Amino acid sequence: MKENKAILLLLLASLIWGFTFAFQSQAADNIGPFMYNGIRMCIGFVVLLPLVVKILKGKDRQYIRSLFIHGSICGILIGAASMVQQIGIGYTTAGKAGFITSLYTLLVPILSLLVGKKVSRKIWLCVLGGLVGAFLLSINGEGGIGKGDIIIFFCAVLFALHIMYIDRYGKAFNGVDLSAFQFLTAGIICLLIGSFTETTTLDNIKNAIVPILYAGIGSCGIAYTLQVVGQKYVQPTKATLALSLESAWSVVGGAIILGETMTARELLGCLILFISVVIAQLPEKKRKA
């Protein structure tokens, strides 16, 4: 596959993920965060299952055992992040949630300090720009930060931890395998917690069926597959930049599906945050010895 076609696959994945925020906002009005995420992640697992069965053929027990362990840990992290994100979306807009969530790309290098990795001056400047953008995006008329935006920020922290864990332990596994097992783990945990903490009826599920199916089939199943396929033929930096458009698509999705609008200050915050995220992904020039 040529790189330009592969980039189109990544752009489509970012579009699907971006529009998911609008559907998540709709779901928040009809079903609790645990049950929503539990059902949609189990659907995502079912969508990926045919690929997993094919890939696992011929794998030894050690591979499957390690996949179960690390897939479960990834599932706990992504389940927690998705649950916190769903709660936050109930208090803010889909567009703002998409941009604030994208802060995870800036948080990863900062959190990497905890494991001894160095952070360049460029990244520190991008983090500063990201914080300024997030502040302009989140501050309300009374001079405070919106409750939902604070919750979404913690979601970005959890997504950053998820990315760091995959970076450290995920290279030993096929990407589809790891994704499927993490969806299964997260789905089961969310369903179990939701069954004790939320009151869910068939009417709740019926009213949220479109957001659930979109997130389960589209976001978890199709978009992830597009990412896995596309990244095989695209340079890492180009791939990251294409996928980072998810935040911009979240605003488009919020406007089209929910009729959301933004003030000039919020749009400026989006622009600063988006530029900071993009610059952070660009490769740095190696200094000559």
PDB file of C-alpha atoms in Angstrom:
ATOM      1  CA  MET A   1       0.000   0.000   0.000  1.00  0.00           C
ATOM      2  CA  LYS A   2       1.297   3.457  -0.908  1.00  0.00           C
ATOM      3  CA  GLU A   3       1.900   5.953   1.894  1.00  0.00           C
ATOM      4  CA  ASN A   4      -0.649   8.488   0.637  1.00  0.00           C
ATOM      5  CA  LYS A   5      -3.411   5.866   0.729  1.00  0.00           C
ATOM      6  CA  ALA A   6      -2.307   4.749   4.195  1.00  0.00           C
ATOM      7  CA  ILE A   7      -2.462   8.357   5.429  1.00  0.00           C
ATOM      8  CA  LEU A   8      -6.074   8.498   4.238  1.00  0.00           C
ATOM      9  CA  LEU A   9      -6.817   5.482   6.434  1.00  0.00           C
ATOM     10  CA  LEU A  10      -5.290   7.282   9.427  1.00  0.00           C
ATOM     11  CA  LEU A  11      -7.250  10.438   8.665  1.00  0.00           C
ATOM     12  CA  LEU A  12     -10.435   8.371   8.538  1.00  0.00           C
ATOM     13  CA  ALA A  13      -9.538   6.831  11.911  1.00  0.00           C
ATOM     14  CA  SER A  14      -9.020  10.294  13.413  1.00  0.00           C
ATOM     15  CA  LEU A  15     -12.385  11.410  11.984  1.00  0.00           C
ATOM     16  CA  ILE A  16     -14.186   8.416  13.517  1.00  0.00           C
ATOM     17  CA  TRP A  17     -12.540   9.012  16.893  1.00  0.00           C
ATOM     18  CA  GLY A  18     -13.248  12.735  16.756  1.00  0.00           C
ATOM     19  CA  PHE A  19     -16.968  12.260  16.079  1.00  0.00           C
ATOM     20  CA  THR A  20     -17.126   9.740  18.926  1.00  0.00           C
ATOM     21  CA  PHE A  21     -17.071  12.626  21.424  1.00  0.00           C
ATOM     22  CA  ALA A  22     -20.403  13.907  20.113  1.00  0.00           C
ATOM     23  CA  PHE A  23     -21.957  10.456  20.411  1.00  0.00           C
ATOM     24  CA  GLN A  24     -20.514  10.097  23.905  1.00  0.00           C
ATOM     25  CA  SER A  25     -22.242  13.350  24.847  1.00  0.00           C
ATOM     26  CA  GLN A  26     -25.542  11.952  23.591  1.00  0.00           C
ATOM     27  CA  ALA A  27     -25.011   8.716  25.515  1.00  0.00           C
ATOM     28  CA  ALA A  28     -24.363  10.619  28.754  1.00  0.00           C
ATOM     29  CA  ASP A  29     -28.002  11.770  28.708  1.00  0.00           C
ATOM     30  CA  ASN A  30     -29.365   8.227  28.585  1.00  0.00           C
ATOM     31  CA  ILE A  31     -26.985   5.731  30.201  1.00  0.00           C
ATOM     32  CA  GLY A  32     -24.387   5.681  32.973  1.00  0.00           C
ATOM     33  CA  PRO A  33     -20.646   5.869  32.161  1.00  0.00           C
ATOM     34  CA  PHE A  34     -19.840   2.345  33.376  1.00  0.00           C
ATOM     35  CA  MET A  35     -22.575   0.566  31.438  1.00  0.00           C
ATOM     36  CA  TYR A  36     -21.940   2.675  28.323  1.00  0.00           C
ATOM     37  CA  ASN A  37     -18.233   1.883  28.274  1.00  0.00           C
ATOM     38  CA  GLY A  38     -18.795  -1.722  29.292  1.00  0.00           C
ATOM     39  CA  ILE A  39     -21.174  -2.441  26.415  1.00  0.00           C
ATOM     40  CA  ARG A  40     -19.258  -0.560  23.749  1.00  0.00           C
ATOM     41  CA  MET A  41     -15.889  -2.104  24.672  1.00  0.00           C
ATOM     42  CA  CYS A  42     -17.355  -5.601  24.636  1.00  0.00           C
ATOM     43  CA  ILE A  43     -18.704  -4.798  21.167  1.00  0.00           C
ATOM     44  CA  GLY A  44     -15.227  -3.632  20.175  1.00  0.00           C
ATOM     45  CA  PHE A  45     -13.788  -6.951  21.365  1.00  0.00           C
ATOM     46  CA  VAL A  46     -16.354  -8.896  19.314  1.00  0.00           C
ATOM     47  CA  VAL A  47     -15.505  -6.831  16.202  1.00  0.00           C
ATOM     48  CA  LEU A  48     -11.787  -7.585  16.597  1.00  0.00           C
ATOM     49  CA  LEU A  49     -12.262 -11.230  17.636  1.00  0.00           C
ATOM     50  CA  PRO A  50     -12.084 -12.730  14.084  1.00  0.00           C
ATOM     51  CA  LEU A  51      -8.705 -11.056  13.579  1.00  0.00           C
ATOM     52  CA  VAL A  52      -7.479 -12.173  16.999  1.00  0.00           C
ATOM     53  CA  VAL A  53      -8.410 -15.826  16.382  1.00  0.00           C
ATOM     54  CA  LYS A  54      -6.485 -15.752  13.113  1.00  0.00           C
ATOM     55  CA  ILE A  55      -3.417 -14.115  14.674  1.00  0.00           C
ATOM     56  CA  LEU A  56      -3.312 -16.336  17.782  1.00  0.00           C
ATOM     57  CA  LYS A  57      -3.088 -19.532  15.732  1.00  0.00           C
ATOM     58  CA  GLY A  58       0.352 -21.014  16.280  1.00  0.00           C
ATOM     59  CA  LYS A  59       1.203 -18.803  19.278  1.00  0.00           C
ATOM     60  CA  ASP A  60       2.651 -20.572  22.318  1.00  0.00           C
ATOM     61  CA  ARG A  61       1.183 -20.575  25.816  1.00  0.00           C
ATOM     62  CA  GLN A  62       3.767 -18.124  27.118  1.00  0.00           C
ATOM     63  CA  TYR A  63       2.689 -15.533  24.549  1.00  0.00           C
ATOM     64  CA  ILE A  64      -0.993 -15.991  25.415  1.00  0.00           C
ATOM     65  CA  ARG A  65      -0.278 -15.888  29.171  1.00  0.00           C
ATOM     66  CA  SER A  66       1.719 -12.663  28.848  1.00  0.00           C
ATOM     67  CA  LEU A  67      -0.921 -11.210  26.530  1.00  0.00           C
ATOM     68  CA  PHE A  68      -3.587 -11.910  29.147  1.00  0.00           C
ATOM     69  CA  ILE A  69      -1.568 -10.221  31.915  1.00  0.00           C
ATOM     70  CA  HIS A  70      -0.527  -7.104  30.022  1.00  0.00           C
ATOM     71  CA  GLY A  71      -3.823  -6.867  28.142  1.00  0.00           C
ATOM     72  CA  SER A  72      -5.622  -6.883  31.485  1.00  0.00           C
ATOM     73  CA  ILE A  73      -3.460  -4.071  32.872  1.00  0.00           C
ATOM     74  CA  CYS A  74      -3.977  -2.041  29.694  1.00  0.00           C
ATOM     75  CA  GLY A  75      -7.699  -2.742  29.995  1.00  0.00           C
ATOM     76  CA  ILE A  76      -7.786  -1.384  33.549  1.00  0.00           C
ATOM     77  CA  LEU A  77      -6.020   1.801  32.436  1.00  0.00           C
ATOM     78  CA  ILE A  78      -8.087   2.431  29.312  1.00  0.00           C
ATOM     79  CA  GLY A  79     -11.272   1.493  31.155  1.00  0.00           C
ATOM     80  CA  ALA A  80     -10.541   4.019  33.911  1.00  0.00           C
ATOM     81  CA  ALA A  81      -9.620   6.705  31.367  1.00  0.00           C
ATOM     82  CA  SER A  82     -12.754   6.110  29.299  1.00  0.00           C
ATOM     83  CA  MET A  83     -14.984   6.085  32.375  1.00  0.00           C
ATOM     84  CA  VAL A  84     -13.554   9.384  33.658  1.00  0.00           C
ATOM     85  CA  GLN A  85     -13.865  10.852  30.156  1.00  0.00           C
ATOM     86  CA  GLN A  86     -17.518   9.822  29.907  1.00  0.00           C
ATOM     87  CA  ILE A  87     -18.282  11.412  33.272  1.00  0.00           C
ATOM     88  CA  GLY A  88     -16.524  14.631  32.231  1.00  0.00           C
ATOM     89  CA  ILE A  89     -18.362  14.864  28.914  1.00  0.00           C
ATOM     90  CA  GLY A  90     -21.578  15.088  30.909  1.00  0.00           C
ATOM     91  CA  TYR A  91     -20.396  18.496  32.192  1.00  0.00           C
ATOM     92  CA  THR A  92     -18.710  19.998  29.119  1.00  0.00           C
ATOM     93  CA  THR A  93     -18.981  20.057  25.321  1.00  0.00           C
ATOM     94  CA  ALA A  94     -17.770  17.357  22.925  1.00  0.00           C
ATOM     95  CA  GLY A  95     -15.376  19.763  21.192  1.00  0.00           C
ATOM     96  CA  LYS A  96     -13.720  20.928  24.411  1.00  0.00           C
ATOM     97  CA  ALA A  97     -13.480  17.345  25.654  1.00  0.00           C
ATOM     98  CA  GLY A  98     -11.694  16.328  22.457  1.00  0.00           C
ATOM     99  CA  PHE A  99      -9.074  19.054  22.702  1.00  0.00           C
ATOM    100  CA  ILE A 100      -8.429  18.655  26.434  1.00  0.00           C
ATOM    101  CA  THR A 101      -8.093  14.890  25.995  1.00  0.00           C
ATOM    102  CA  SER A 102      -5.392  15.547  23.378  1.00  0.00           C
ATOM    103  CA  LEU A 103      -3.230  16.923  26.191  1.00  0.00           C
ATOM    104  CA  TYR A 104      -2.172  13.309  26.823  1.00  0.00           C
ATOM    105  CA  THR A 105       0.353  13.685  23.985  1.00  0.00           C
ATOM    106  CA  LEU A 106       2.050  16.439  25.988  1.00  0.00           C
ATOM    107  CA  LEU A 107       1.682  14.682  29.342  1.00  0.00           C
ATOM    108  CA  VAL A 108       3.474  11.527  28.184  1.00  0.00           C
ATOM    109  CA  PRO A 109       6.952  13.118  28.020  1.00  0.00           C
ATOM    110  CA  ILE A 110       6.373  14.911  31.328  1.00  0.00           C
ATOM    111  CA  LEU A 111       5.325  11.732  33.123  1.00  0.00           C
ATOM    112  CA  SER A 112       8.284   9.989  31.481  1.00  0.00           C
ATOM    113  CA  LEU A 113      10.499  12.019  33.823  1.00  0.00           C
ATOM    114  CA  LEU A 114       9.372   9.603  36.539  1.00  0.00           C
ATOM    115  CA  VAL A 115      11.156   6.750  34.754  1.00  0.00           C
ATOM    116  CA  GLY A 116      14.311   8.722  34.100  1.00  0.00           C
ATOM    117  CA  LYS A 117      13.692   9.970  30.572  1.00  0.00           C
ATOM    118  CA  LYS A 118      14.803  13.450  29.553  1.00  0.00           C
ATOM    119  CA  VAL A 119      12.450  16.118  28.215  1.00  0.00           C
ATOM    120  CA  SER A 120      13.708  18.568  25.587  1.00  0.00           C
ATOM    121  CA  ARG A 121      13.249  22.325  25.700  1.00  0.00           C
ATOM    122  CA  LYS A 122      10.859  22.108  22.754  1.00  0.00           C
ATOM    123  CA  ILE A 123       8.562  19.761  24.668  1.00  0.00           C
ATOM    124  CA  TRP A 124       8.551  22.051  27.709  1.00  0.00           C
ATOM    125  CA  LEU A 125       7.519  24.956  25.464  1.00  0.00           C
ATOM    126  CA  CYS A 126       4.790  22.814  23.886  1.00  0.00           C
ATOM    127  CA  VAL A 127       3.526  21.834  27.340  1.00  0.00           C
ATOM    128  CA  LEU A 128       3.397  25.514  28.312  1.00  0.00           C
ATOM    129  CA  GLY A 129       1.508  26.299  25.099  1.00  0.00           C
ATOM    130  CA  GLY A 130      -0.847  23.389  25.745  1.00  0.00           C
ATOM    131  CA  LEU A 131      -1.624  24.642  29.252  1.00  0.00           C
ATOM    132  CA  VAL A 132      -2.301  28.143  27.950  1.00  0.00           C
ATOM    133  CA  GLY A 133      -4.594  26.744  25.260  1.00  0.00           C
ATOM    134  CA  ALA A 134      -6.408  24.519  27.762  1.00  0.00           C
ATOM    135  CA  PHE A 135      -6.857  27.490  30.116  1.00  0.00           C
ATOM    136  CA  LEU A 136      -8.396  29.661  27.392  1.00  0.00           C
ATOM    137  CA  LEU A 137     -10.579  26.756  26.343  1.00  0.00           C
ATOM    138  CA  SER A 138     -11.789  25.859  29.821  1.00  0.00           C
ATOM    139  CA  ILE A 139     -12.091  29.090  31.814  1.00  0.00           C
ATOM    140  CA  ASN A 140     -15.694  30.151  32.336  1.00  0.00           C
ATOM    141  CA  GLY A 141     -17.242  33.600  32.600  1.00  0.00           C
ATOM    142  CA  GLU A 142     -16.751  33.771  36.377  1.00  0.00           C
ATOM    143  CA  GLY A 143     -13.000  33.264  36.043  1.00  0.00           C
ATOM    144  CA  GLY A 144     -12.939  29.596  37.090  1.00  0.00           C
ATOM    145  CA  ILE A 145     -12.232  26.356  35.277  1.00  0.00           C
ATOM    146  CA  GLY A 146     -15.244  24.261  34.303  1.00  0.00           C
ATOM    147  CA  LYS A 147     -15.885  21.101  36.375  1.00  0.00           C
ATOM    148  CA  GLY A 148     -16.158  18.914  33.295  1.00  0.00           C
ATOM    149  CA  ASP A 149     -12.884  20.232  31.887  1.00  0.00           C
ATOM    150  CA  ILE A 150     -11.040  19.370  35.115  1.00  0.00           C
ATOM    151  CA  ILE A 151     -12.435  15.835  34.963  1.00  0.00           C
ATOM    152  CA  ILE A 152     -11.399  15.502  31.305  1.00  0.00           C
ATOM    153  CA  PHE A 153      -7.874  16.625  32.240  1.00  0.00           C
ATOM    154  CA  PHE A 154      -7.599  13.682  34.656  1.00  0.00           C
ATOM    155  CA  CYS A 155      -8.817  11.492  31.797  1.00  0.00           C
ATOM    156  CA  ALA A 156      -5.872  12.789  29.715  1.00  0.00           C
ATOM    157  CA  VAL A 157      -3.497  11.807  32.546  1.00  0.00           C
ATOM    158  CA  LEU A 158      -4.897   8.262  32.545  1.00  0.00           C
ATOM    159  CA  PHE A 159      -4.608   8.011  28.750  1.00  0.00           C
ATOM    160  CA  ALA A 160      -0.989   9.177  29.040  1.00  0.00           C
ATOM    161  CA  LEU A 161      -0.277   6.399  31.569  1.00  0.00           C
ATOM    162  CA  HIS A 162      -1.943   3.926  29.190  1.00  0.00           C
ATOM    163  CA  ILE A 163       0.285   5.051  26.315  1.00  0.00           C
ATOM    164  CA  MET A 164       3.389   4.795  28.504  1.00  0.00           C
ATOM    165  CA  TYR A 165       2.523   1.267  29.576  1.00  0.00           C
ATOM    166  CA  ILE A 166       1.961   0.131  25.997  1.00  0.00           C
ATOM    167  CA  ASP A 167       5.235   1.772  24.954  1.00  0.00           C
ATOM    168  CA  ARG A 168       7.094  -0.213  27.589  1.00  0.00           C
ATOM    169  CA  TYR A 169       5.378  -3.598  27.437  1.00  0.00           C
ATOM    170  CA  GLY A 170       3.251  -3.667  24.281  1.00  0.00           C
ATOM    171  CA  LYS A 171       5.972  -4.171  21.694  1.00  0.00           C
ATOM    172  CA  ALA A 172       6.079  -7.907  22.383  1.00  0.00           C
ATOM    173  CA  PHE A 173       2.507  -8.391  21.153  1.00  0.00           C
ATOM    174  CA  ASN A 174       0.514  -8.000  17.977  1.00  0.00           C
ATOM    175  CA  GLY A 175      -1.378  -4.708  18.193  1.00  0.00           C
ATOM    176  CA  VAL A 176      -4.797  -6.198  17.418  1.00  0.00           C
ATOM    177  CA  ASP A 177      -4.314  -8.916  20.069  1.00  0.00           C
ATOM    178  CA  LEU A 178      -3.420  -6.404  22.766  1.00  0.00           C
ATOM    179  CA  SER A 179      -6.257  -4.077  21.813  1.00  0.00           C
ATOM    180  CA  ALA A 180      -8.849  -6.858  21.855  1.00  0.00           C
ATOM    181  CA  PHE A 181      -7.773  -8.131  25.268  1.00  0.00           C
ATOM    182  CA  GLN A 182      -7.756  -4.642  26.754  1.00  0.00           C
ATOM    183  CA  PHE A 183     -11.269  -3.995  25.411  1.00  0.00           C
ATOM    184  CA  LEU A 184     -12.462  -7.299  26.867  1.00  0.00           C
ATOM    185  CA  THR A 185     -10.945  -6.546  30.281  1.00  0.00           C
ATOM    186  CA  ALA A 186     -12.221  -2.979  30.380  1.00  0.00           C
ATOM    187  CA  GLY A 187     -15.654  -4.060  29.173  1.00  0.00           C
ATOM    188  CA  ILE A 188     -16.080  -6.754  31.829  1.00  0.00           C
ATOM    189  CA  ILE A 189     -14.864  -4.495  34.663  1.00  0.00           C
ATOM    190  CA  CYS A 190     -17.113  -1.615  33.602  1.00  0.00           C
ATOM    191  CA  LEU A 191     -20.145  -3.911  33.284  1.00  0.00           C
ATOM    192  CA  LEU A 192     -19.530  -5.419  36.721  1.00  0.00           C
ATOM    193  CA  ILE A 193     -19.140  -2.029  38.428  1.00  0.00           C
ATOM    194  CA  GLY A 194     -22.056  -0.579  36.475  1.00  0.00           C
ATOM    195  CA  SER A 195     -24.351  -3.424  37.520  1.00  0.00           C
ATOM    196  CA  PHE A 196     -23.849  -2.445  41.174  1.00  0.00           C
ATOM    197  CA  THR A 197     -23.605   1.344  40.909  1.00  0.00           C
ATOM    198  CA  GLU A 198     -25.996   2.266  38.072  1.00  0.00           C
ATOM    199  CA  THR A 199     -29.622   1.581  37.313  1.00  0.00           C
ATOM    200  CA  THR A 200     -29.861   0.583  33.664  1.00  0.00           C
ATOM    201  CA  THR A 201     -33.003  -0.502  31.836  1.00  0.00           C
ATOM    202  CA  LEU A 202     -33.589  -1.767  28.319  1.00  0.00           C
ATOM    203  CA  ASP A 203     -35.049   1.648  27.509  1.00  0.00           C
ATOM    204  CA  ASN A 204     -31.765   3.294  28.590  1.00  0.00           C
ATOM    205  CA  ILE A 205     -29.819   1.014  26.269  1.00  0.00           C
ATOM    206  CA  LYS A 206     -32.331   1.481  23.455  1.00  0.00           C
ATOM    207  CA  ASN A 207     -32.120   5.293  23.751  1.00  0.00           C
ATOM    208  CA  ALA A 208     -28.312   5.134  23.651  1.00  0.00           C
ATOM    209  CA  ILE A 209     -27.997   2.352  21.065  1.00  0.00           C
ATOM    210  CA  VAL A 210     -26.683   4.584  18.266  1.00  0.00           C
ATOM    211  CA  PRO A 211     -23.855   6.092  20.385  1.00  0.00           C
ATOM    212  CA  ILE A 212     -23.059   2.642  21.785  1.00  0.00           C
ATOM    213  CA  LEU A 213     -22.853   0.993  18.364  1.00  0.00           C
ATOM    214  CA  TYR A 214     -20.898   3.882  16.864  1.00  0.00           C
ATOM    215  CA  ALA A 215     -18.334   3.801  19.676  1.00  0.00           C
ATOM    216  CA  GLY A 216     -18.152   0.001  19.799  1.00  0.00           C
ATOM    217  CA  ILE A 217     -18.030  -0.790  16.080  1.00  0.00           C
ATOM    218  CA  GLY A 218     -16.621   2.471  14.754  1.00  0.00           C
ATOM    219  CA  SER A 219     -14.255   3.754  17.434  1.00  0.00           C
ATOM    220  CA  CYS A 220     -13.068   0.497  19.042  1.00  0.00           C
ATOM    221  CA  GLY A 221     -13.299  -1.836  16.045  1.00  0.00           C
ATOM    222  CA  ILE A 222     -12.973  -0.082  12.688  1.00  0.00           C
ATOM    223  CA  ALA A 223     -10.855   2.949  13.652  1.00  0.00           C
ATOM    224  CA  TYR A 224      -8.326   0.894  15.563  1.00  0.00           C
ATOM    225  CA  THR A 225      -7.964  -1.536  12.651  1.00  0.00           C
ATOM    226  CA  LEU A 226      -7.433   1.397  10.289  1.00  0.00           C
ATOM    227  CA  GLN A 227      -4.743   2.702  12.617  1.00  0.00           C
ATOM    228  CA  VAL A 228      -2.930  -0.635  12.790  1.00  0.00           C
ATOM    229  CA  VAL A 229      -3.008  -1.074   9.004  1.00  0.00           C
ATOM    230  CA  GLY A 230      -2.192   2.541   8.169  1.00  0.00           C
ATOM    231  CA  GLN A 231       0.766   2.876  10.533  1.00  0.00           C
ATOM    232  CA  LYS A 232       2.559   0.011   8.799  1.00  0.00           C
ATOM    233  CA  TYR A 233       3.020   2.161   5.679  1.00  0.00           C
ATOM    234  CA  VAL A 234       3.397   5.667   7.153  1.00  0.00           C
ATOM    235  CA  GLN A 235       6.344   7.314   8.872  1.00  0.00           C
ATOM    236  CA  PRO A 236       5.721   7.581  12.647  1.00  0.00           C
ATOM    237  CA  THR A 237       5.687  11.398  12.692  1.00  0.00           C
ATOM    238  CA  LYS A 238       3.249  11.660   9.787  1.00  0.00           C
ATOM    239  CA  ALA A 239       1.045   9.013  11.389  1.00  0.00           C
ATOM    240  CA  THR A 240       0.931  10.859  14.716  1.00  0.00           C
ATOM    241  CA  LEU A 241       0.129  14.161  13.031  1.00  0.00           C
ATOM    242  CA  ALA A 242      -2.706  12.580  11.033  1.00  0.00           C
ATOM    243  CA  LEU A 243      -4.171  10.971  14.152  1.00  0.00           C
ATOM    244  CA  SER A 244      -3.824  14.198  16.170  1.00  0.00           C
ATOM    245  CA  LEU A 245      -6.565  15.699  13.986  1.00  0.00           C
ATOM    246  CA  GLU A 246      -8.972  13.776  16.233  1.00  0.00           C
ATOM    247  CA  SER A 247      -9.255  16.884  18.423  1.00  0.00           C
ATOM    248  CA  ALA A 248     -10.243  19.074  15.472  1.00  0.00           C
ATOM    249  CA  TRP A 249     -12.814  16.523  14.305  1.00  0.00           C
ATOM    250  CA  SER A 250     -14.341  16.538  17.785  1.00  0.00           C
ATOM    251  CA  VAL A 251     -15.273  20.205  17.297  1.00  0.00           C
ATOM    252  CA  VAL A 252     -16.719  19.475  13.856  1.00  0.00           C
ATOM    253  CA  GLY A 253     -18.698  16.543  15.239  1.00  0.00           C
ATOM    254  CA  GLY A 254     -19.979  18.619  18.140  1.00  0.00           C
ATOM    255  CA  ALA A 255     -21.136  21.346  15.762  1.00  0.00           C
ATOM    256  CA  ILE A 256     -22.821  19.022  13.236  1.00  0.00           C
ATOM    257  CA  ILE A 257     -24.411  16.491  15.587  1.00  0.00           C
ATOM    258  CA  LEU A 258     -25.046  18.583  18.715  1.00  0.00           C
ATOM    259  CA  GLY A 259     -25.130  22.131  17.352  1.00  0.00           C
ATOM    260  CA  GLU A 260     -22.312  23.205  19.682  1.00  0.00           C
ATOM    261  CA  THR A 261     -20.594  26.563  19.215  1.00  0.00           C
ATOM    262  CA  MET A 262     -17.444  28.128  20.650  1.00  0.00           C
ATOM    263  CA  THR A 263     -16.516  31.661  21.627  1.00  0.00           C
ATOM    264  CA  ALA A 264     -13.552  33.445  20.055  1.00  0.00           C
ATOM    265  CA  ARG A 265     -11.538  32.816  23.251  1.00  0.00           C
ATOM    266  CA  GLU A 266     -12.314  29.097  23.178  1.00  0.00           C
ATOM    267  CA  LEU A 267     -11.404  28.858  19.484  1.00  0.00           C
ATOM    268  CA  LEU A 268      -8.091  30.609  20.222  1.00  0.00           C
ATOM    269  CA  GLY A 269      -7.465  28.091  22.998  1.00  0.00           C
ATOM    270  CA  CYS A 270      -8.191  25.238  20.581  1.00  0.00           C
ATOM    271  CA  LEU A 271      -5.758  26.690  18.044  1.00  0.00           C
ATOM    272  CA  ILE A 272      -2.937  27.149  20.579  1.00  0.00           C
ATOM    273  CA  LEU A 273      -3.500  23.678  22.022  1.00  0.00           C
ATOM    274  CA  PHE A 274      -3.618  22.056  18.583  1.00  0.00           C
ATOM    275  CA  ILE A 275      -0.419  23.805  17.427  1.00  0.00           C
ATOM    276  CA  SER A 276       1.338  22.753  20.646  1.00  0.00           C
ATOM    277  CA  VAL A 277       0.326  19.124  20.160  1.00  0.00           C
ATOM    278  CA  VAL A 278       1.409  19.131  16.494  1.00  0.00           C
ATOM    279  CA  ILE A 279       4.807  20.741  17.183  1.00  0.00           C
ATOM    280  CA  ALA A 280       5.449  18.254  19.977  1.00  0.00           C
ATOM    281  CA  GLN A 281       5.145  15.415  17.437  1.00  0.00           C
ATOM    282  CA  LEU A 282       7.651  16.875  14.948  1.00  0.00           C
ATOM    283  CA  PRO A 283      11.083  15.232  15.000  1.00  0.00           C
ATOM    284  CA  GLU A 284      13.909  17.267  16.451  1.00  0.00           C
ATOM    285  CA  LYS A 285      17.040  17.974  14.439  1.00  0.00           C
ATOM    286  CA  LYS A 286      20.043  16.074  15.686  1.00  0.00           C
ATOM    287  CA  ARG A 287      22.898  18.292  16.773  1.00  0.00           C
ATOM    288  CA  LYS A 288      26.135  17.878  14.906  1.00  0.00           C
ATOM    289  CA  ALA A 289      28.969  16.538  16.992  1.00  0.00           C
TER     290      ALA A 289
END
